[in-house]
XYZ file of C-alpha atoms in Angstrom:
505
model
C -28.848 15.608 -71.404
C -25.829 14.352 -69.808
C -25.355 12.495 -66.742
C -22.850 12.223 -64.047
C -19.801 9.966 -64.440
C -19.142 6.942 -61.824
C -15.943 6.675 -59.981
C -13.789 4.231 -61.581
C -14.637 2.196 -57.952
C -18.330 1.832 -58.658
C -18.014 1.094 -62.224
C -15.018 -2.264 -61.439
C -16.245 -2.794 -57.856
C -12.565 -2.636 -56.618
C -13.702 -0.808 -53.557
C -17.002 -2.426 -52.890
C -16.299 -2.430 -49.099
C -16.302 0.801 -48.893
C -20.043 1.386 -50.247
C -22.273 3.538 -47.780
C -24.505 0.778 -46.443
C -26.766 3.230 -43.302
C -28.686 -0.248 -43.119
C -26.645 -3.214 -42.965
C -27.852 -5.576 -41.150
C -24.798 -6.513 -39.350
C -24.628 -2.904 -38.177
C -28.536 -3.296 -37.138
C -27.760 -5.846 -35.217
C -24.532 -4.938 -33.427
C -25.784 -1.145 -33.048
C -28.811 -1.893 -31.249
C -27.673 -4.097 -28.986
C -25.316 -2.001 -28.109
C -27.442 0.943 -27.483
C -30.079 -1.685 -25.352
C -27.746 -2.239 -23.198
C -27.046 1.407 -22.646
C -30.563 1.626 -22.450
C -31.204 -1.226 -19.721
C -27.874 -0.320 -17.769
C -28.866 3.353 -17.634
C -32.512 2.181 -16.406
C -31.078 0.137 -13.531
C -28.708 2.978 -12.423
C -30.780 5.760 -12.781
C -31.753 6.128 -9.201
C -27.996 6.332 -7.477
C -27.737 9.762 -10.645
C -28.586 13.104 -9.504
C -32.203 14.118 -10.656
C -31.138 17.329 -11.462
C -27.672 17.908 -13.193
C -24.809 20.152 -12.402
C -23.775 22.119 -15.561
C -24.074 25.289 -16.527
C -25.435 26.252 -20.026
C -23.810 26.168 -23.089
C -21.360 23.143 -20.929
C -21.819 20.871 -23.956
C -20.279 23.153 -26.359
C -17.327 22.820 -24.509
C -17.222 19.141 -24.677
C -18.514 17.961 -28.029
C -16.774 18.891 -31.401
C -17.790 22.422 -32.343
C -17.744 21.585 -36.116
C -19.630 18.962 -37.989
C -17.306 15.779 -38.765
C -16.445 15.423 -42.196
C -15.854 11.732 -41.659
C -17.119 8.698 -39.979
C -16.181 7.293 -36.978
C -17.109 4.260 -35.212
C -20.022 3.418 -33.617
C -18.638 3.250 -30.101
C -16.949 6.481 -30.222
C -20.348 8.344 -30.530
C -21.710 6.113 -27.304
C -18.632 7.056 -25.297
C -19.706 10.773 -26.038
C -22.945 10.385 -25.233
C -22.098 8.376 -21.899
C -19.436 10.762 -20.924
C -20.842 14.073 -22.077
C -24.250 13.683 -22.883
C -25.706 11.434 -19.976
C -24.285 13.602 -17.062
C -25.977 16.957 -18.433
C -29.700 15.209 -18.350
C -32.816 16.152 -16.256
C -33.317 12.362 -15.162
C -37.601 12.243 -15.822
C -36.838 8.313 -15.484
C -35.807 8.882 -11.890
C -38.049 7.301 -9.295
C -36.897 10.520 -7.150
C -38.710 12.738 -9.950
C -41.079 14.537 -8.339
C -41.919 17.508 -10.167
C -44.306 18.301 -13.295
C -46.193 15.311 -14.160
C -44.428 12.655 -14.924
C -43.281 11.148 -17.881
C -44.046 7.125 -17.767
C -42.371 4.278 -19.884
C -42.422 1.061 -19.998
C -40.228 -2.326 -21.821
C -43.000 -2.852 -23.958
C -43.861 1.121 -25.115
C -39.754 1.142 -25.761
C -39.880 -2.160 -27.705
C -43.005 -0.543 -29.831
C -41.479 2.790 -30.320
C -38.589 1.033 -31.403
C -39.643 -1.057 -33.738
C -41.935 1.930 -35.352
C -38.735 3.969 -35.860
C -36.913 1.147 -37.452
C -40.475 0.791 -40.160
C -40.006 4.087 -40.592
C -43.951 4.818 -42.182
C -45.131 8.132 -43.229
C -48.720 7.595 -42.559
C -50.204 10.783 -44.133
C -52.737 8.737 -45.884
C -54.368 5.105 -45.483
C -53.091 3.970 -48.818
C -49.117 5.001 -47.471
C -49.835 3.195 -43.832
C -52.986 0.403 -44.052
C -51.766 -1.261 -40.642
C -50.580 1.624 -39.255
C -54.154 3.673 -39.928
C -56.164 0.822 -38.646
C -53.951 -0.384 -35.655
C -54.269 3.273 -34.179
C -57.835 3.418 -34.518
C -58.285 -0.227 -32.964
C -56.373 1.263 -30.247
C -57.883 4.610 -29.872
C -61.232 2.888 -29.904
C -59.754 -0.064 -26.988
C -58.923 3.100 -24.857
C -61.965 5.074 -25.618
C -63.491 1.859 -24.225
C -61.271 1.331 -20.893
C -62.036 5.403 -20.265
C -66.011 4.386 -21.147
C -66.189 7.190 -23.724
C -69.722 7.109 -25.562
C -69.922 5.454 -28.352
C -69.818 8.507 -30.782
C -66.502 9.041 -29.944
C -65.325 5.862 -31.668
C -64.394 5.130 -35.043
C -66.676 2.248 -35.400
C -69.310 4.673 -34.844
C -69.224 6.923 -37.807
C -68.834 10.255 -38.110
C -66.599 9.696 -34.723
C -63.039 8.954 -34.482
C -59.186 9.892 -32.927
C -55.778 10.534 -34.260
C -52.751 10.591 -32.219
C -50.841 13.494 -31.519
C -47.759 14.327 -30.175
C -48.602 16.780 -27.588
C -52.464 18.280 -26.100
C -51.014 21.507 -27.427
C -51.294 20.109 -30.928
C -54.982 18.602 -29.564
C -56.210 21.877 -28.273
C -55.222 23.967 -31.896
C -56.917 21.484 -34.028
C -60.090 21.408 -32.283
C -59.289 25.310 -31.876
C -59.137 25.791 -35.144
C -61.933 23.322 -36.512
C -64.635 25.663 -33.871
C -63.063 28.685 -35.048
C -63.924 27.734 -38.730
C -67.350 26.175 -37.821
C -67.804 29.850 -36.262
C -66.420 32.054 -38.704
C -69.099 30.039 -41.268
C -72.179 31.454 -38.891
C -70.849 34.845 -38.203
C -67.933 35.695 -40.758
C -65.916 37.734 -38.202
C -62.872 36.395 -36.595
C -62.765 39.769 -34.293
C -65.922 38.278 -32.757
C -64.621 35.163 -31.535
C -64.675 34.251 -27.809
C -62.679 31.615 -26.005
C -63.022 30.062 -22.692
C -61.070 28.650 -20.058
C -60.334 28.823 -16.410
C -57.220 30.341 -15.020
C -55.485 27.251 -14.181
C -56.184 26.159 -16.956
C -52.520 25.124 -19.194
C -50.138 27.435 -20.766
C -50.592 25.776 -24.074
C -54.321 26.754 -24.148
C -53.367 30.319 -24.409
C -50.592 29.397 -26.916
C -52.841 27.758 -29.323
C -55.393 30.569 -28.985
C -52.409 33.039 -31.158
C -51.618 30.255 -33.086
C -55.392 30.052 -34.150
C -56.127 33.867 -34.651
C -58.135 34.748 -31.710
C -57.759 38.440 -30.540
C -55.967 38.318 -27.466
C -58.773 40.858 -26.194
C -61.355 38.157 -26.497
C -59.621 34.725 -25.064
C -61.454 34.819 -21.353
C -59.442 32.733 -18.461
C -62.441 32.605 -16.074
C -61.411 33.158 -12.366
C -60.892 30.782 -9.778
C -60.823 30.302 -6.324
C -60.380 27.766 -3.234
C -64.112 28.168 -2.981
C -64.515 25.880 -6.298
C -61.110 24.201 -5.646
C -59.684 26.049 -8.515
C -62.046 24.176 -10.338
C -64.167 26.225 -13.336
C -67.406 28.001 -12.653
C -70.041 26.965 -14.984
C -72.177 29.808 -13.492
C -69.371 32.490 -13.561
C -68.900 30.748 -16.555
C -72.490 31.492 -18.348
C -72.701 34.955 -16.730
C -69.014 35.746 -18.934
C -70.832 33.986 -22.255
C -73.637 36.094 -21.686
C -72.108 39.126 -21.365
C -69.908 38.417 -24.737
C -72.559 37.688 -26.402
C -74.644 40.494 -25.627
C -71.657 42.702 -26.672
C -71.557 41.169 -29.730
C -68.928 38.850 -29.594
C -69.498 34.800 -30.412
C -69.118 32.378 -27.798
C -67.197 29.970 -29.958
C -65.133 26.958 -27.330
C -64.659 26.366 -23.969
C -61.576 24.272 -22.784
C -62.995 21.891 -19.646
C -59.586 20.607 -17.583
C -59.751 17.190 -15.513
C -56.661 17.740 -13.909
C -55.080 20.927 -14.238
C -51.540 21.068 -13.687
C -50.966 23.686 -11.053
C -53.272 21.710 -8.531
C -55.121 19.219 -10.286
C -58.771 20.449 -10.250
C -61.456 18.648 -12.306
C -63.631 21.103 -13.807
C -67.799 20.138 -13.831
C -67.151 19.000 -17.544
C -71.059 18.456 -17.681
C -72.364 21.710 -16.669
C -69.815 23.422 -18.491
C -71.104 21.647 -21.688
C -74.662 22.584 -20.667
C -73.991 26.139 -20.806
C -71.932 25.826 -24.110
C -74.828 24.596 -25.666
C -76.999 27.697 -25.269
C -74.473 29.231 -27.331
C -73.444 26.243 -29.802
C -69.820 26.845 -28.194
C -67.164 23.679 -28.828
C -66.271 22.240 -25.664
C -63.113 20.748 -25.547
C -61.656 18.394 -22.443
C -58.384 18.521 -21.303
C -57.805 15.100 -19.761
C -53.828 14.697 -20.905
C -52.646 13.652 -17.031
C -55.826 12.788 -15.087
C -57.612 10.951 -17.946
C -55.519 7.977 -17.527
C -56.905 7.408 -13.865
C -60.551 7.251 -15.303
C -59.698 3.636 -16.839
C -60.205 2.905 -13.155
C -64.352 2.822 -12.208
C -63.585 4.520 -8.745
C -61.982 7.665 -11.242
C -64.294 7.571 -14.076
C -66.893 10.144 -12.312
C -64.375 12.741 -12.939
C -65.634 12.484 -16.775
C -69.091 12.969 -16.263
C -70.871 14.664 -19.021
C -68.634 13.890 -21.739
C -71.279 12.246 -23.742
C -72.053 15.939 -23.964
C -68.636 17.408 -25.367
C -67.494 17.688 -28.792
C -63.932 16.254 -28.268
C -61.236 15.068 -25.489
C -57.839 14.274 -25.473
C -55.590 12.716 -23.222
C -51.950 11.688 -23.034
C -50.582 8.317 -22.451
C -47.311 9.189 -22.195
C -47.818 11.208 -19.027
C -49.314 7.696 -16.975
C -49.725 5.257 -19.160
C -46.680 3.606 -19.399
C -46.128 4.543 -23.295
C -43.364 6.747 -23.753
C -43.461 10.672 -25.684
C -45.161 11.459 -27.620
C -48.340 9.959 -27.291
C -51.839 12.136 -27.039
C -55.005 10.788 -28.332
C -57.798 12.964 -29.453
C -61.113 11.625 -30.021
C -63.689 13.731 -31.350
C -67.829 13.032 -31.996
C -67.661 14.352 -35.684
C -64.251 13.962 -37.505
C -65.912 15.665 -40.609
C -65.636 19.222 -38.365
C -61.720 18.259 -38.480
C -61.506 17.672 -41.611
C -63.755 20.605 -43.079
C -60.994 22.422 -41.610
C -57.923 20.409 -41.761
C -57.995 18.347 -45.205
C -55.749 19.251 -47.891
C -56.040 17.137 -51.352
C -52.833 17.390 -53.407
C -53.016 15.488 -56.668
C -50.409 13.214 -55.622
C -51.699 12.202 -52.400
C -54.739 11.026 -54.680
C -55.734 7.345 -54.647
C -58.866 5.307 -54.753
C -59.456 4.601 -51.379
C -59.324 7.746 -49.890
C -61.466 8.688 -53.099
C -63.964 6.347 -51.962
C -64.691 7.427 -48.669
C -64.367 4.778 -46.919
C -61.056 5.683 -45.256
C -60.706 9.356 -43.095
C -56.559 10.326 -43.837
C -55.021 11.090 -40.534
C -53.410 13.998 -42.370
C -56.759 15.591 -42.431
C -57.022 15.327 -38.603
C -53.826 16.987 -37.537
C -51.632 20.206 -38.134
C -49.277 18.436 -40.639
C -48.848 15.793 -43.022
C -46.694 13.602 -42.095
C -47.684 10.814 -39.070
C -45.264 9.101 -37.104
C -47.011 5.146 -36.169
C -47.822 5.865 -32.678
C -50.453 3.727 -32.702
C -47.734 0.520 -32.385
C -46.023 0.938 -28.859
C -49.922 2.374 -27.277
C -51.450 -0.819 -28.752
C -48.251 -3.004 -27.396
C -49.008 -1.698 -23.819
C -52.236 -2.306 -23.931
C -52.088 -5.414 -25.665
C -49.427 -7.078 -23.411
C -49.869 -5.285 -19.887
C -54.252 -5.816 -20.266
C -56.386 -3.322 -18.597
C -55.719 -4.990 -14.599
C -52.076 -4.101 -15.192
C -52.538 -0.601 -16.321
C -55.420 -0.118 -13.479
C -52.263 -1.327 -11.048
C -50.053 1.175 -11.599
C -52.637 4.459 -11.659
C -53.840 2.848 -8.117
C -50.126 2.171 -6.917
C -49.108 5.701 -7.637
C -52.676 7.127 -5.479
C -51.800 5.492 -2.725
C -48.514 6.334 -2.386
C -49.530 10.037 -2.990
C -51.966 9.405 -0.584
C -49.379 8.348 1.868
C -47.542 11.041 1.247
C -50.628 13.738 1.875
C -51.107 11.986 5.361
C -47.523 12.502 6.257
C -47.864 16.146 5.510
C -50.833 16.454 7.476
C -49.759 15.018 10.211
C -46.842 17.636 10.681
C -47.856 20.884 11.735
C -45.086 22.455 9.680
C -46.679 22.171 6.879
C -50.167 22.654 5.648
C -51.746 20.879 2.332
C -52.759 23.202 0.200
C -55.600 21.822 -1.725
C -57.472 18.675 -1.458
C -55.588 16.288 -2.732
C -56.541 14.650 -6.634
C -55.399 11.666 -8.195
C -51.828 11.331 -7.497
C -50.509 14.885 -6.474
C -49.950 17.245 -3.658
C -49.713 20.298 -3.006
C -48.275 21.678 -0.106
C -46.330 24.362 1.605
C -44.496 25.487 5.045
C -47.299 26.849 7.162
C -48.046 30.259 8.630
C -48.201 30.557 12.451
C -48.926 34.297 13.496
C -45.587 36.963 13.696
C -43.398 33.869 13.935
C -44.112 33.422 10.103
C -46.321 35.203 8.199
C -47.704 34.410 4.738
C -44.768 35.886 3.276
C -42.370 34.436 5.385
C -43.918 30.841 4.695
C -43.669 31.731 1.001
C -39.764 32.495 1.054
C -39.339 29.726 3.165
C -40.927 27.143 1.045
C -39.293 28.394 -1.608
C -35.735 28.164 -0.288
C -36.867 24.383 0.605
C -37.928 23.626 -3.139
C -34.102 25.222 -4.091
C -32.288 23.249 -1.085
C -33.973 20.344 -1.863
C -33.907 20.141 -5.857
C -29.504 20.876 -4.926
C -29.118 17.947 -3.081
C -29.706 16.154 -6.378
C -31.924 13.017 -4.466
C -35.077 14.506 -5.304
C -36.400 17.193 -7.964
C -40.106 19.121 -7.037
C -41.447 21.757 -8.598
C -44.251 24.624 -7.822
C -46.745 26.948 -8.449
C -48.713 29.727 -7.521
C -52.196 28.846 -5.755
C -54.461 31.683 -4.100
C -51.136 34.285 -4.534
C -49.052 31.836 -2.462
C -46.012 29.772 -3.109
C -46.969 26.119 -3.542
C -44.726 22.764 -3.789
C -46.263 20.228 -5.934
C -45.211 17.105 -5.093
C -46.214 14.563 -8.217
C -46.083 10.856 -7.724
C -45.960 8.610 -10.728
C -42.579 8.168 -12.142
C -42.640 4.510 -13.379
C -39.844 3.079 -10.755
C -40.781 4.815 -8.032
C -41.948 2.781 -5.045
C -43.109 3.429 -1.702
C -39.005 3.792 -0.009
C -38.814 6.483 -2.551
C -41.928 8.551 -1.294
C -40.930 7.834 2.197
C -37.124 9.210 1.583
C -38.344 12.223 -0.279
C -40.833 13.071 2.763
C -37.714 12.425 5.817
C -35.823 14.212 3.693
C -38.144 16.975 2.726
C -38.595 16.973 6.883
C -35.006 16.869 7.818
C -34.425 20.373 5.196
C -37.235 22.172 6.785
C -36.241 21.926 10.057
C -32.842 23.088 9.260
C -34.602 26.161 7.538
C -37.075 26.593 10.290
C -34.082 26.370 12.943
C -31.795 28.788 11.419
C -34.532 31.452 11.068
C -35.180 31.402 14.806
C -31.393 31.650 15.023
């Protein structure tokens, strides 16, 4: 066999400055300083941007070269695009006049961690490809598990128990999925049999993962809800659908439990709902991505009672924790049901320790192989900010929601929708008789969402509650502080009553 011939340059060195070095360190250096000060002057200006931008899609095909370069260019001319081009075509989550979703908290320290974790680079598939990176996220996994006062089967120094990281809860809701679906499939052998439960309010990605997984659309049960329950699920209407499955023939098989659904924030009765899995050896899963964070706070933690009784739970630090995307941690009681379903042993992934048994591979706990080291910039929050700090900032961000509720219901313009949990509202323009009907109250709030999210000072977003049109108004963003809440609500005021006075017009 041949091989390819050098250029005359490599062979003599005559052009050794012009050698493709992606990693020199002078280009580390100078790079990254320049982008952290992009990163810190964008920070400190964010709030005088508008939230949401004004371009129309497909804008930054007009702006940005339509065809791949074919040679390099300097640094700076990439961060003059991206100032000019890219930055003013951004939804601004970092805003502290975001006020829709949830919200997407960061924090020096999670930036600094995420940072340095790109920059190492590790493929953690296995623990003999990441050692540090294995154990640090399952030190930290087990240091939240304890702040959230998960029961000790849910930690990895409590074997069979353990957590991975994730990216998203879409990612935890299909592994678990798919771990109860094979658990089932061993008892029964059917997959047309399967049954899944949820309530109604219950996230989009729950339904998602269900088609991902297999289940027959026909059998994936969103369980009603009502203001009755605060959209909250059942665990009687709950049964009473089990039953009847079962009794058809079908096998109950998991049941997704919410604490802190995202249209309104309900908490479902995670206990109860695990007491009536049981009578049918159902997984229960527990959706905790947004509220879970608040339970690391004893005043919150009630809002998990039962868990001891679930099989798994996941929750997302990058939605309140001060740790930026992605970040969701999964812990389940029995990491063996993950890996019966999840564990793939290529020949050269092989290696003693995993051999051993001594080690579970996070590749065997997740969808693919590959593992980004999460673990770092969670463990550098927690390790620098402590447990006070973080129990701070979910208190902060109540109160001000709280604020904001009492404002609301102290104008008779408006009426709160449902009670108000953690650190969202939910409100609307009110009804009062033929002056404004439901229907009215519905356009109306809606054309105050569309006025509002145009001025560019604030974005909110909604949702349907009870068949009515519903503002959600989510506090949390990591710079906001109380002058924001208070600006969002005079101007929130100020819009209405320009709606309200041009429809008596």
């Amino acid at each position: 066999m041949g091989s390819l011939p050098l250029p005359e340059s490599a062979i003599n060195g005559a052009d050794a400055d012009d050698v493709f070095r992606p990693l020199d360190p002078d280009d580390v250096r100078s790079y990254l300083h320049k982008a952290v000060d992009l990163v810190a002057d964008y920070l400190e200006s964010v709030e005088s941007l508008p939230v949401l931008p004004s371009v129309e899609p497909g804008y930054l095909r007009h702006l940005l070269n339509p065809s791949p370069p074919t040679s390099s260019a300097p640094f700076d001319v990439a961060m003059k695009e991206l100032r000019d081009s890219v930055l003013p075509g951004m939804t601004h989550w970092a805003s502290p006049s975001f006020f829709a979703f949830f919200p997407a908290t960061n924090s020096a320290v999670a930036i600094a961690g995420d940072l340095i974790a790109s920059a190492m680079n590790t493929v953690g598939f296995t623990w003999q490809s990441a050692p540090a990176a294995t154990e640090l996220e399952s030190l930290t996994l087990d240091w939240l598990a304890h702040l959230l006062r998960l029961p000790p089967p849910f930690m990895s120094s409590s074997s069979p128990g353990g957590g991975v990281i994730l990216g998203t809860t879409s990612e935890a809701m299909l592994v678990t999925l798919v771990a109860a679906r094979d658990a089932a499939l061993h008892r029964t052998g059917g997959m047309s049999r399967l049954a899944v439960y949820a309530s109604d309010q219950t996230h989009s990605a729950f339904f998602k993962v269900c088609r991902l997984a297999g289940i027959d659309a026909a059998n994936v049960r969103a369980i009603p809800t009502s203001a009755g329950t605060s959209y909250a699920l059942d665990a009687m209407a709950l049964r009473c659908r089990m039953e009847e499955d079962a009794g058809a023939g079908l096998v109950p098989t998991y049941v997704c439990a919410t604490v802190g659904t995202t249209s309104t924030n309900a908490v479902d009765p995670v206990g109860a709902i695990a007491d009536v899995a049981a009578i049918f050896n159902a997984w229960v899963h527990v959706d905790a991505a947004y509220a879970g964070a608040a339970c690391i706070c004893p005043e919150f933690r009630h809002h998990l009672a039962g868990v001891e009784r679930a099989d798994s739970i996941s929750m997302s630090p990058h939605k309140w924790l001060l740790t930026c995307l992605d970040c969701t941690c999964l812990w389940v009681r029995d990491t063996r049901r993950l890996t019966d379903s999840l564990e793939t042993k290529p020949e050269y992934l092989r290696n003693d320790v995993t051999d051993s048994g001594d080690v579970t591979d996070i590749k065997d706990m997740q969808v693919g192989v590959g593992h980004r080291f999460r673990g770092l910039k969670l463990w550098m929050v927690m390790r620098t900010y402590g447990a006070a700090k973080l129990q701070q900032h979910i208190r902060s961000d109540v109160a001000m929601a709280k604020m904001f509720e009492e404002s609301v219901r102290a104008d008779e313009r408006f009426e709160v929708v449902v009670p108000r949990n953690f650190a969202l509202v939910c409100f609307r323009i009110r009804a009062c008789g033929d002056d404004m009907t439901e229907e009215d109250a519905d356009e109306a709030s809606r054309e105050l969402m569309g006025r509002l999210n145009r001025t560019g000072k604030v974005f909110v977003a909604h949702t349907v509650v009870g068949g009515r049109f519903v503002l959600r108004f989510a506090v949390g963003s990591t710079l906001q502080e109380e002058r924001h809440v208070r600006g969002a609500w005079e101007l929130i005021r100020k819009t209405t009553g320009e709606i309200l006075h041009g429809r008596q017009a």
